[in-house]
XYZ file of C-alpha atoms in Angstrom:
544
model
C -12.609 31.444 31.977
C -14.897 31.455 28.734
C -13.347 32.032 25.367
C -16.403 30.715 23.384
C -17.153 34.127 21.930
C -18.237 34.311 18.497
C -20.531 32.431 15.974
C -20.455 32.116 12.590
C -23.051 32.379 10.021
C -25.662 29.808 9.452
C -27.798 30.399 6.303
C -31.157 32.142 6.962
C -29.941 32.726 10.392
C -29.335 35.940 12.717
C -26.917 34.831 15.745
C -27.094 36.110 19.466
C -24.799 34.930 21.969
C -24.733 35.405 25.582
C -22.481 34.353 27.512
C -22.002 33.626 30.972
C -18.428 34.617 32.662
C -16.920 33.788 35.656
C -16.929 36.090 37.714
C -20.668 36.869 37.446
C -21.232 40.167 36.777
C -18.999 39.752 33.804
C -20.990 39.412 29.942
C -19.937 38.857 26.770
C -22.042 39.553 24.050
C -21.937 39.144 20.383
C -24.671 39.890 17.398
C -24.215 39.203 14.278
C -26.539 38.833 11.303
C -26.321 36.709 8.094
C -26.986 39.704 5.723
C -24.100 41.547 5.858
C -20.270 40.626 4.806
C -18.062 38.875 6.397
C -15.326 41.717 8.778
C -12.254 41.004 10.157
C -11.832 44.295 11.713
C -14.288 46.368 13.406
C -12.508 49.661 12.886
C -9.685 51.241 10.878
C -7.983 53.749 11.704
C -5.937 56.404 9.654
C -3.342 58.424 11.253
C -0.221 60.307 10.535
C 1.947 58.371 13.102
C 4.676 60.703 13.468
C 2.201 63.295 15.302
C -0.287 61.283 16.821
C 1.017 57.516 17.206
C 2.991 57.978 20.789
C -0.073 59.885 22.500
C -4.025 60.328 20.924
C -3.629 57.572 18.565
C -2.048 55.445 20.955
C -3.995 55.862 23.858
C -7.378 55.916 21.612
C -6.479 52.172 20.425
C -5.860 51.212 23.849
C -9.457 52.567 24.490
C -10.357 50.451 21.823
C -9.017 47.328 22.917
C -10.306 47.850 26.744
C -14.103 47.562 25.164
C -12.897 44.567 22.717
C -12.845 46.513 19.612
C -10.844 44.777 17.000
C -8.830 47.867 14.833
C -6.396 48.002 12.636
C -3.547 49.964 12.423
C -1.034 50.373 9.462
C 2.121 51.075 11.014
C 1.731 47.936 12.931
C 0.522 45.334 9.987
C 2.770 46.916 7.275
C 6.353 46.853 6.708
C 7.923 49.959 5.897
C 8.375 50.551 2.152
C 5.580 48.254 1.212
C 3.128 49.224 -1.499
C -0.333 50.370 -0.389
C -1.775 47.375 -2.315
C -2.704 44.352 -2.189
C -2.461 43.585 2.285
C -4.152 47.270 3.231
C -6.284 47.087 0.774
C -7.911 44.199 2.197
C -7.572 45.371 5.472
C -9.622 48.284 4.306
C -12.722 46.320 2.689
C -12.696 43.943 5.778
C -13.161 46.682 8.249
C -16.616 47.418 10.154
C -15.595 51.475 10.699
C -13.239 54.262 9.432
C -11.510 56.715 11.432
C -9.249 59.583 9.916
C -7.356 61.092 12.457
C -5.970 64.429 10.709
C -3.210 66.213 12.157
C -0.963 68.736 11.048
C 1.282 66.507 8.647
C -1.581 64.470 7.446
C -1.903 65.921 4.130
C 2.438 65.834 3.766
C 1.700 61.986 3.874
C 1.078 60.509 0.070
C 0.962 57.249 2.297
C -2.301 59.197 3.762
C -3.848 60.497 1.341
C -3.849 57.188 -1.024
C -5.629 55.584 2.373
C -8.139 57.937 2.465
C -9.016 57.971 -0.782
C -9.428 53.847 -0.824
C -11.138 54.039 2.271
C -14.008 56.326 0.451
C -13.465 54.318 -2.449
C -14.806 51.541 -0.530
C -17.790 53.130 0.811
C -19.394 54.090 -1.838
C -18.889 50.610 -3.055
C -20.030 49.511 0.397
C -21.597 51.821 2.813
C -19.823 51.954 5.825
C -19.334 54.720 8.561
C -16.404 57.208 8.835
C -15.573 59.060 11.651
C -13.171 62.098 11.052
C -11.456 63.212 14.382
C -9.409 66.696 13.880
C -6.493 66.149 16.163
C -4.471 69.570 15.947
C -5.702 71.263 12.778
C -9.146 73.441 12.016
C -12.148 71.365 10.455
C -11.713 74.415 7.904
C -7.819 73.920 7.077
C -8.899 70.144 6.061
C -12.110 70.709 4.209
C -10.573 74.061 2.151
C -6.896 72.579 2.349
C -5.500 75.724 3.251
C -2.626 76.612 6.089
C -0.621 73.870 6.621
C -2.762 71.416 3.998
C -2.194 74.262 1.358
C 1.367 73.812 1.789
C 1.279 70.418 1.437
C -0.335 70.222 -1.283
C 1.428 72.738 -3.167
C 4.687 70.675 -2.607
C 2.434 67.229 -3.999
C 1.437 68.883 -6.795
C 4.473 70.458 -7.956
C 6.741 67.425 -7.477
C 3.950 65.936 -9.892
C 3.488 68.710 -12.046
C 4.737 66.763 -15.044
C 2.429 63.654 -14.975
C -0.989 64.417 -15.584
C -2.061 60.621 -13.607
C -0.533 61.946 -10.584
C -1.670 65.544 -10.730
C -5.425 63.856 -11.197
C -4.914 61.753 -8.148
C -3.874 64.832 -6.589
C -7.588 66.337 -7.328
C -9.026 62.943 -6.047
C -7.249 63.642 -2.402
C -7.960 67.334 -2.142
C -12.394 66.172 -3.451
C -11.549 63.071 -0.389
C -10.580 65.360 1.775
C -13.413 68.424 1.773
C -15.772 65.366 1.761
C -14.802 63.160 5.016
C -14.066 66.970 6.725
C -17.884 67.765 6.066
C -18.782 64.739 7.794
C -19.654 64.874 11.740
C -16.732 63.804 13.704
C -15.109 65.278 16.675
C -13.185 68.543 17.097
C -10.730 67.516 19.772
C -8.240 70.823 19.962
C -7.449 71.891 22.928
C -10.022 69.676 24.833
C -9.012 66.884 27.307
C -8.110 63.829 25.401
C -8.661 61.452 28.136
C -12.706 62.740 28.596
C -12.455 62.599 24.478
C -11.591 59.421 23.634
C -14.059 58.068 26.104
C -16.975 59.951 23.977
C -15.110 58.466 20.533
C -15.295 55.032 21.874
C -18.826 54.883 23.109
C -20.190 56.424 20.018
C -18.395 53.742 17.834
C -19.614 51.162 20.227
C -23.248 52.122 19.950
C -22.554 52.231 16.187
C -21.072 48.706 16.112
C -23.467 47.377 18.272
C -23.686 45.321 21.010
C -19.984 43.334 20.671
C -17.795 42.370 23.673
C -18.579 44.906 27.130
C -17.391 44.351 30.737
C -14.300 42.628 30.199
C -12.630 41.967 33.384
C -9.124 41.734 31.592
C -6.978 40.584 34.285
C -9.205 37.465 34.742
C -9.333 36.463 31.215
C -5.756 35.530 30.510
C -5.068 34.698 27.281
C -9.053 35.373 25.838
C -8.027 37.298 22.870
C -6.247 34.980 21.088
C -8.465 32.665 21.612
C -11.040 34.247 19.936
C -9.570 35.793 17.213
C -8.529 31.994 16.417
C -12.861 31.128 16.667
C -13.496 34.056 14.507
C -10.989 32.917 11.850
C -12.623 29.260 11.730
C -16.558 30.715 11.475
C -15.924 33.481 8.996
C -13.712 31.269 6.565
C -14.805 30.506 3.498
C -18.827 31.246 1.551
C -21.299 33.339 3.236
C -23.315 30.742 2.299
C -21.882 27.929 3.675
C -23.810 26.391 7.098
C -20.759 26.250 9.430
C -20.846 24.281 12.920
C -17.192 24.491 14.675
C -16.436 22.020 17.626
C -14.861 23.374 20.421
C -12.870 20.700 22.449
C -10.673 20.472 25.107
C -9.963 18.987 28.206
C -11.626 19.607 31.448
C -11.263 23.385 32.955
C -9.022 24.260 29.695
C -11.465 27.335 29.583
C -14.370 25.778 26.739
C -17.136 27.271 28.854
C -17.772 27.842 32.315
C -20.968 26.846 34.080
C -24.186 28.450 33.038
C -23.344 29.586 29.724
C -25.956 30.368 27.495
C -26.373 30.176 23.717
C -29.370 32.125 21.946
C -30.099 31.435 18.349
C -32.541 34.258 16.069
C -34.180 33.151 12.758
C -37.532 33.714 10.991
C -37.595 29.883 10.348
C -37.763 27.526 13.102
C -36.885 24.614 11.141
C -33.813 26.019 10.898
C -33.377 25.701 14.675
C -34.513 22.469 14.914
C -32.054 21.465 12.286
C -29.337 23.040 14.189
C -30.243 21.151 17.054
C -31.053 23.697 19.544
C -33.120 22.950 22.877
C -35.833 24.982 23.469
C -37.309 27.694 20.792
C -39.308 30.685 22.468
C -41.996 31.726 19.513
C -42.251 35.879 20.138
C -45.955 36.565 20.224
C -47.441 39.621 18.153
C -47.782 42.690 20.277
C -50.639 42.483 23.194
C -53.595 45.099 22.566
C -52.493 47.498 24.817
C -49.052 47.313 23.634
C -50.090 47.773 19.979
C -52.314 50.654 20.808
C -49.600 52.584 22.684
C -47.269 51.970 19.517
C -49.834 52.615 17.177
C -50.441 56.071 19.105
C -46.997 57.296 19.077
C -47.100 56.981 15.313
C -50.885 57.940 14.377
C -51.456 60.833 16.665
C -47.677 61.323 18.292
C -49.219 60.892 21.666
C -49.524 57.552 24.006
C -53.256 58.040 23.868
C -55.935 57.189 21.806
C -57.803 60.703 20.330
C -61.697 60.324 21.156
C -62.965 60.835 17.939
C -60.605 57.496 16.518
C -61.230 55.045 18.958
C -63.542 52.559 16.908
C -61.185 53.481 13.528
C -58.258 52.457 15.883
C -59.885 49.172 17.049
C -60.719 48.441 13.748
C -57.128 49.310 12.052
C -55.438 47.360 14.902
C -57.217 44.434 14.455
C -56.050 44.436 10.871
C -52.236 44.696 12.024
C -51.971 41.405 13.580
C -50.257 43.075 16.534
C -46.805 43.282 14.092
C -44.757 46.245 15.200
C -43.389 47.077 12.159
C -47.213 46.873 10.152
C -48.364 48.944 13.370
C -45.515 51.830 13.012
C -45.851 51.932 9.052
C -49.526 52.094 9.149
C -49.947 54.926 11.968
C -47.396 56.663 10.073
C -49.552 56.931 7.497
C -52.543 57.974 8.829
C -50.832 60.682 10.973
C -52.702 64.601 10.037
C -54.940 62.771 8.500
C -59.107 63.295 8.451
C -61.935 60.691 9.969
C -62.789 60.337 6.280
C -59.619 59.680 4.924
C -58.707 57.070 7.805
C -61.730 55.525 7.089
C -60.899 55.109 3.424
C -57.580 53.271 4.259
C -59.830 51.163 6.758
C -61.683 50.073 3.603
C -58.821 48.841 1.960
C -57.364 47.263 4.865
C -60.733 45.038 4.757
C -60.347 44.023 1.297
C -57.225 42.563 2.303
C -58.705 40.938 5.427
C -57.253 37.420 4.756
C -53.841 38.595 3.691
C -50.507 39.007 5.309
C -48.943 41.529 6.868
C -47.062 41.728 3.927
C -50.008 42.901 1.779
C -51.144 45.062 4.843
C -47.354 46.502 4.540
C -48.011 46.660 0.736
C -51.808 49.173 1.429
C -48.687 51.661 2.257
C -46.689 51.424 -0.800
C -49.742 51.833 -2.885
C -50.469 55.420 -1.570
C -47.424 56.801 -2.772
C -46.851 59.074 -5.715
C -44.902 57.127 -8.375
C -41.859 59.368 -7.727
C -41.733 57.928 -4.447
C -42.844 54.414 -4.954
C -39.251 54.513 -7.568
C -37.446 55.842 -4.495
C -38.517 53.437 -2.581
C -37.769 50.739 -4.598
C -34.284 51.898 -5.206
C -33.397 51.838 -1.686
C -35.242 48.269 -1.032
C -32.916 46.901 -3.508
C -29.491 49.027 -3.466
C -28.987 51.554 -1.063
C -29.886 49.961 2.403
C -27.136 51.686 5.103
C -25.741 53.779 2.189
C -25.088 57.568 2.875
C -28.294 60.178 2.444
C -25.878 61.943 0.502
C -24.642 59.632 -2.022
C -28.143 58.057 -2.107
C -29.769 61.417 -2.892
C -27.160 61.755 -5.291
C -28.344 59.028 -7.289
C -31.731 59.648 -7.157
C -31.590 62.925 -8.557
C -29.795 61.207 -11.370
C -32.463 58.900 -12.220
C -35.463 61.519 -11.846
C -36.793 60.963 -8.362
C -36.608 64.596 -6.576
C -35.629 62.460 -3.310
C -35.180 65.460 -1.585
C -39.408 65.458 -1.010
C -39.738 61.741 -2.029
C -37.244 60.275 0.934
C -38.705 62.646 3.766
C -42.415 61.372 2.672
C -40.204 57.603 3.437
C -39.314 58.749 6.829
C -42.682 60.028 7.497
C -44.128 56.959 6.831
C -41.888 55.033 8.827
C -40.810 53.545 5.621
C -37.187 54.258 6.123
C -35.132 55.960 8.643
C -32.405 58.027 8.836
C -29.729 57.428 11.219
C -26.170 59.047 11.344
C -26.746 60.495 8.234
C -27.464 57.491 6.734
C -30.418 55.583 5.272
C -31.955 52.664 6.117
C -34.733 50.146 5.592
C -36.349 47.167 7.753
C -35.695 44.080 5.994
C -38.923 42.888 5.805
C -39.328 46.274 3.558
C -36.622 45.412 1.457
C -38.197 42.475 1.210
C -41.313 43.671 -0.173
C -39.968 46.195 -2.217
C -38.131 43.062 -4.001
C -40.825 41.305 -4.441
C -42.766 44.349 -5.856
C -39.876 44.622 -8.567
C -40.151 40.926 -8.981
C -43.894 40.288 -9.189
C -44.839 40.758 -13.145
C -42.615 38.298 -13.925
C -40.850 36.124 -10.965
C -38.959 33.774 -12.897
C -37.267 36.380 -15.938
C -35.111 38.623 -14.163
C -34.587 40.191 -17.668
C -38.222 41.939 -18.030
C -37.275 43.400 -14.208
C -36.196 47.318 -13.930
C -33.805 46.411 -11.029
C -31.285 43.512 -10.562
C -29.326 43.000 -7.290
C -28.567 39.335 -7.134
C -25.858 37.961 -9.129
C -27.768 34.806 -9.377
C -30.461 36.806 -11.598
C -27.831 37.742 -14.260
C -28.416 36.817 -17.501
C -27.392 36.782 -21.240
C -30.814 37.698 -21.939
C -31.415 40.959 -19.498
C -32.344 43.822 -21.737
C -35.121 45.899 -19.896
C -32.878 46.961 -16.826
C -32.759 50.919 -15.783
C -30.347 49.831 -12.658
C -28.019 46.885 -11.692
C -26.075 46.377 -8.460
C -24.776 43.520 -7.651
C -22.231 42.286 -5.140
C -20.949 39.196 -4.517
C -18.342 38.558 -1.874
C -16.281 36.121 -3.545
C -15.551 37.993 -6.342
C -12.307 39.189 -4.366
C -11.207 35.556 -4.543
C -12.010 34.930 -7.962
C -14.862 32.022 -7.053
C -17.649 33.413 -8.997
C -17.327 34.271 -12.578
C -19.930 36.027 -15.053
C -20.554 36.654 -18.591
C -20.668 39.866 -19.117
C -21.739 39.479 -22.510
C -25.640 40.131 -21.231
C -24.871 44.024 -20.448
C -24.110 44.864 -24.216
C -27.875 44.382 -24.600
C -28.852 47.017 -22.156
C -30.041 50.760 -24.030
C -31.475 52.145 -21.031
C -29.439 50.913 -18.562
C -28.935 54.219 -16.058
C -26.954 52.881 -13.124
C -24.360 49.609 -12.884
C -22.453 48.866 -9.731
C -20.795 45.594 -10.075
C -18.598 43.578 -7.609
C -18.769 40.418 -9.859
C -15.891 38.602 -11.885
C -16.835 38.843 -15.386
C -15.814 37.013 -18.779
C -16.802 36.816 -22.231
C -16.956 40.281 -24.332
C -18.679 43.447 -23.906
C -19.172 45.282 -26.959
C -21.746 48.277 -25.267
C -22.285 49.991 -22.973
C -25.796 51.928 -22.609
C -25.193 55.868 -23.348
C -27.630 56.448 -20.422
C -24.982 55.906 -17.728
C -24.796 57.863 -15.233
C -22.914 55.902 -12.075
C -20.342 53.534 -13.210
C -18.503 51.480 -10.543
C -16.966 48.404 -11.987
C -14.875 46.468 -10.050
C -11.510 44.537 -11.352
C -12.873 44.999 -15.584
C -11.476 42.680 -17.713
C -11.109 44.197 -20.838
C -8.588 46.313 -21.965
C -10.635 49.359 -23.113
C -14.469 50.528 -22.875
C -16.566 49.589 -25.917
C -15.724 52.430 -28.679
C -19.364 52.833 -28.761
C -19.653 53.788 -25.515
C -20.833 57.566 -25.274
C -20.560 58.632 -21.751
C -21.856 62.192 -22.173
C -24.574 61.718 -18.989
C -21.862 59.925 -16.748
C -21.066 61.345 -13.195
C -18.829 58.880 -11.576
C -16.708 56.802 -12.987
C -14.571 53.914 -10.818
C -12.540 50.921 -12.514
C -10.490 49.710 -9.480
C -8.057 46.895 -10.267
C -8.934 46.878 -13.793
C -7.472 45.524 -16.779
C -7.894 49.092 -18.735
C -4.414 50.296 -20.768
């Protein structure tokens, strides 16, 4: 029996473990990657227990548990009577994956409603997926609260109808509401549950990703535990910290069994060296014929090479290095387009003969409108896994018509969308950085973006957008000045997730979107005008 599971993060590195299990046919597997937070739970789930806790709610966590999801689920964690704050709160940020079970009595539940309004609270701050699942009650009765979530309502809102805080929050759970019920979930009335749940699962295990499939349960005794212990030593403390846990034990305690195998990803092999690993397989660039088929699929959306391109293809391909990513981005581009026009980009692929595949990345960038080079850039720095919605949102905000600019993106293969939400290739996000970065790499404060705590400065005064997340600003280990933002006139966007000190005595009047995170100060600066501003969030803040 194997319980050696999980890895932890090791800086610059993205972890893949296989491992073998006795009996053979059994796998675990695990990916992780050093970009993104620290989870203790893959999935939360919000439910109304008295309707759905002793039969869909119930048997879906089983479910759950059978493919080695980790979920969480209130009625078990939380004491009755105990204050939504500060123990499901946390639960809620840790978690991978939201699912809102809504029943008939969902909406009678303040309990409820106060969830689900955290839970979106917490994606916009961090994009993560929800899942609505509509148990016994219309997709209609949730979104327009009528029927049943009319009545509910009714009886909220008149037990509150003399305090104008509560009546507000009341407004916030009836906007959190029509929101997650416009999302695309499941529509379970009436159906099998059993056949169901089966669908649920695998569609939040191929959202997940590859985790922990095949477990013969009844010969790993005890394996759970275990691991949960593993995961609690590897994901404690800094996501920066390089962590290497032991595992020790006597003979046939269960350590490993015999042919396990360990696989370790990074960019930089000294890295793996460092780490002491055995062997390192270098992945070779794409062979000819391989590049040409991809290349194909995204120049002409065939697996064949048109007869009038075949020198212009030789030629572009040999510019691509055989890189998958340049290969898709560049085909992309050239898709519709004429012999004259591909030979124009082949002339500026030339003049960049002896440069990466960065620069050849960067050809792409270069032929888009400025509209859509800002879009891009906005995403490459914030808005990576974020929801088209909410991004689009935004970018109508600052000027950007993303509507046209984000579908020229996709077109390009410079983005995709997946599950209604956006995304970008990190070596894309990292040239978009470096774009925003390259006039003047060492004074963050003549940049137009700002995304790394590290970067913030007393001196920043040119910035049109700033969001910045640290993880240990929950536990109070990083600390700011946030006297730096008082300089900022133009400043049109400011998501922070960043302990601050000092004073603040402005705020830029060009706000649109701001989402501050545990404020210090008692009151906004009186000279703050927020006439432009469209969202507004001060969780945990010291505001009277």
């Amino acid at each position: 029996m194997t319980f050696l599971e999980e890895a932890g993060k090791m800086k610059g590195v993205d972890l893949y473990f296989y491992i073998s299990l006795m009996p053979s046919n059994a796998i675990v597997q695990y990916s992780s990657s050093s970009s993104h937070a620290i989870n203790t739970y893959d999935v939360f789930v919000s439910f109304r227990g008295e309707d759905t806790r002793n039969n869909f709610t119930g048997f879906l966590f089983q479910a759950l548990r059978t493919k080695g999801i980790h979920a969480f689920k209130d009625d078990q964690h939380l004491n009755k009577g105990q204050s939504i704050a500060p123990e499901l709160l946390q639960a809620i940020q840790a978690s991978r994956l939201f699912i809102i079970v809504f029943s008939n009595n969902y909406a009678s539940s303040i309990w409820c409603l106060r969830e689900l309004a955290e839970i979106l609270n917490c994606v916009q701050t961090s994009p993560r997926p929800v899942i609505p699942i509509f148990y016994d009650v219309d997709p209609s009765v949730v979104r327009k609260q009528s029927g049943c979530y009319e009545k509910a309502f009714a009886e909220h809102e008149n037990r509150f109808r003399e305090n104008k805080a509560k009546m507000e929050e009341a407004k916030r759970w009836r906007k959190a509401l029509t929101e997650v019920a416009n999302l695309s979930g499941w529509d379970i009335q009436n159906k099998p549950q059993y056949a169901q749940i089966e669908e649920i699962v695998q569609n939040i295990t191929n959202i997940l990703g590859p985790k922990i499939s095949s477990l013969p349960k009844d010969e790993l005794v005890g394996i759970e535990y275990r691991v949960q212990e593993l995961k609690d030593l590897l994901c404690y403390g800094s996501l920066n910290d390089v962590r290497v846990v032991g595992v020790s034990g006597m003979g046939g305690i269960g350590k490993t069994s015999g042919g396990s195998k360990i696989i370790i990803i990074s960019r930089d092999e000294h890295i793996l060296r460092m780490h002491g690993v055995d062997d390192v397989y270098q992945v070779q660039p794409l062979s000819w014929e391989n590049a040409a088929q991809l290349f194909c699929r995204n120049a002409f959306k065939v697996n064949y090479i048109l007869s009038d391109y075949e020198k212009l293809t030789r030629d572009v391909l040999s510019h691509a290095q055989g890189h998958p990513l340049a290969i898709e981005v560049i085909g992309s581009s050239l898709f519709g387009r004429s012999v004259s026009q591909w030979k124009s980009a082949l002339t500026r692929l030339k003049e960049n003969k002896n440069k990466s595949v960065m620069d050849v990345l960067r050809i792409s960038f270069d032929e888009l409108d400025e509209g859509d080079k800002e879009t891009f850039l906005d995403i490459a720095c914030f808005y990576n896994g974020y929801e088209e919605v909410y991004v689009k949102e935004i970018l109508s905000f600052r000027g950007f018509h993303p509507e046209f600019g984000m579908q020229v993106l996709i077109d390009k293969s410079l983005i995709t969308n997946n599950y209604g939400r956006i995304y970008m290739d990190s070596l894309l996000m990292d040239l978009g950085r470096s774009i925003v970065r390259e006039k003047s790499p060492k004074e963050p404060r003549k940049w137009s973006r700002l995304w790394d705590y590290q970067d913030f400065h007393n001196e920043i005064d040119n910035l049109e957008a700033i969001v910045v997340k640290n993880e240990e600003w929950m536990f109070g280990r990083t600390t700011m000045r946030a006297d730096g933002l008082s300089n900022i006139r133009q400043l049109k966007l400011l998501k922070l997730n960043v302990n601050f000190s000092g004073s603040l005595s402005h705020l830029s009047n060009e706000l649109g979107y701001l989402t501050w995170n545990k404020y210090p100060f008692k009151w906004l600066p009186p000279s703050f005008r927020p006439d432009k501003l469209v969202e507004l969030k001060l969780r945990w803040s010291s505001i009277q």
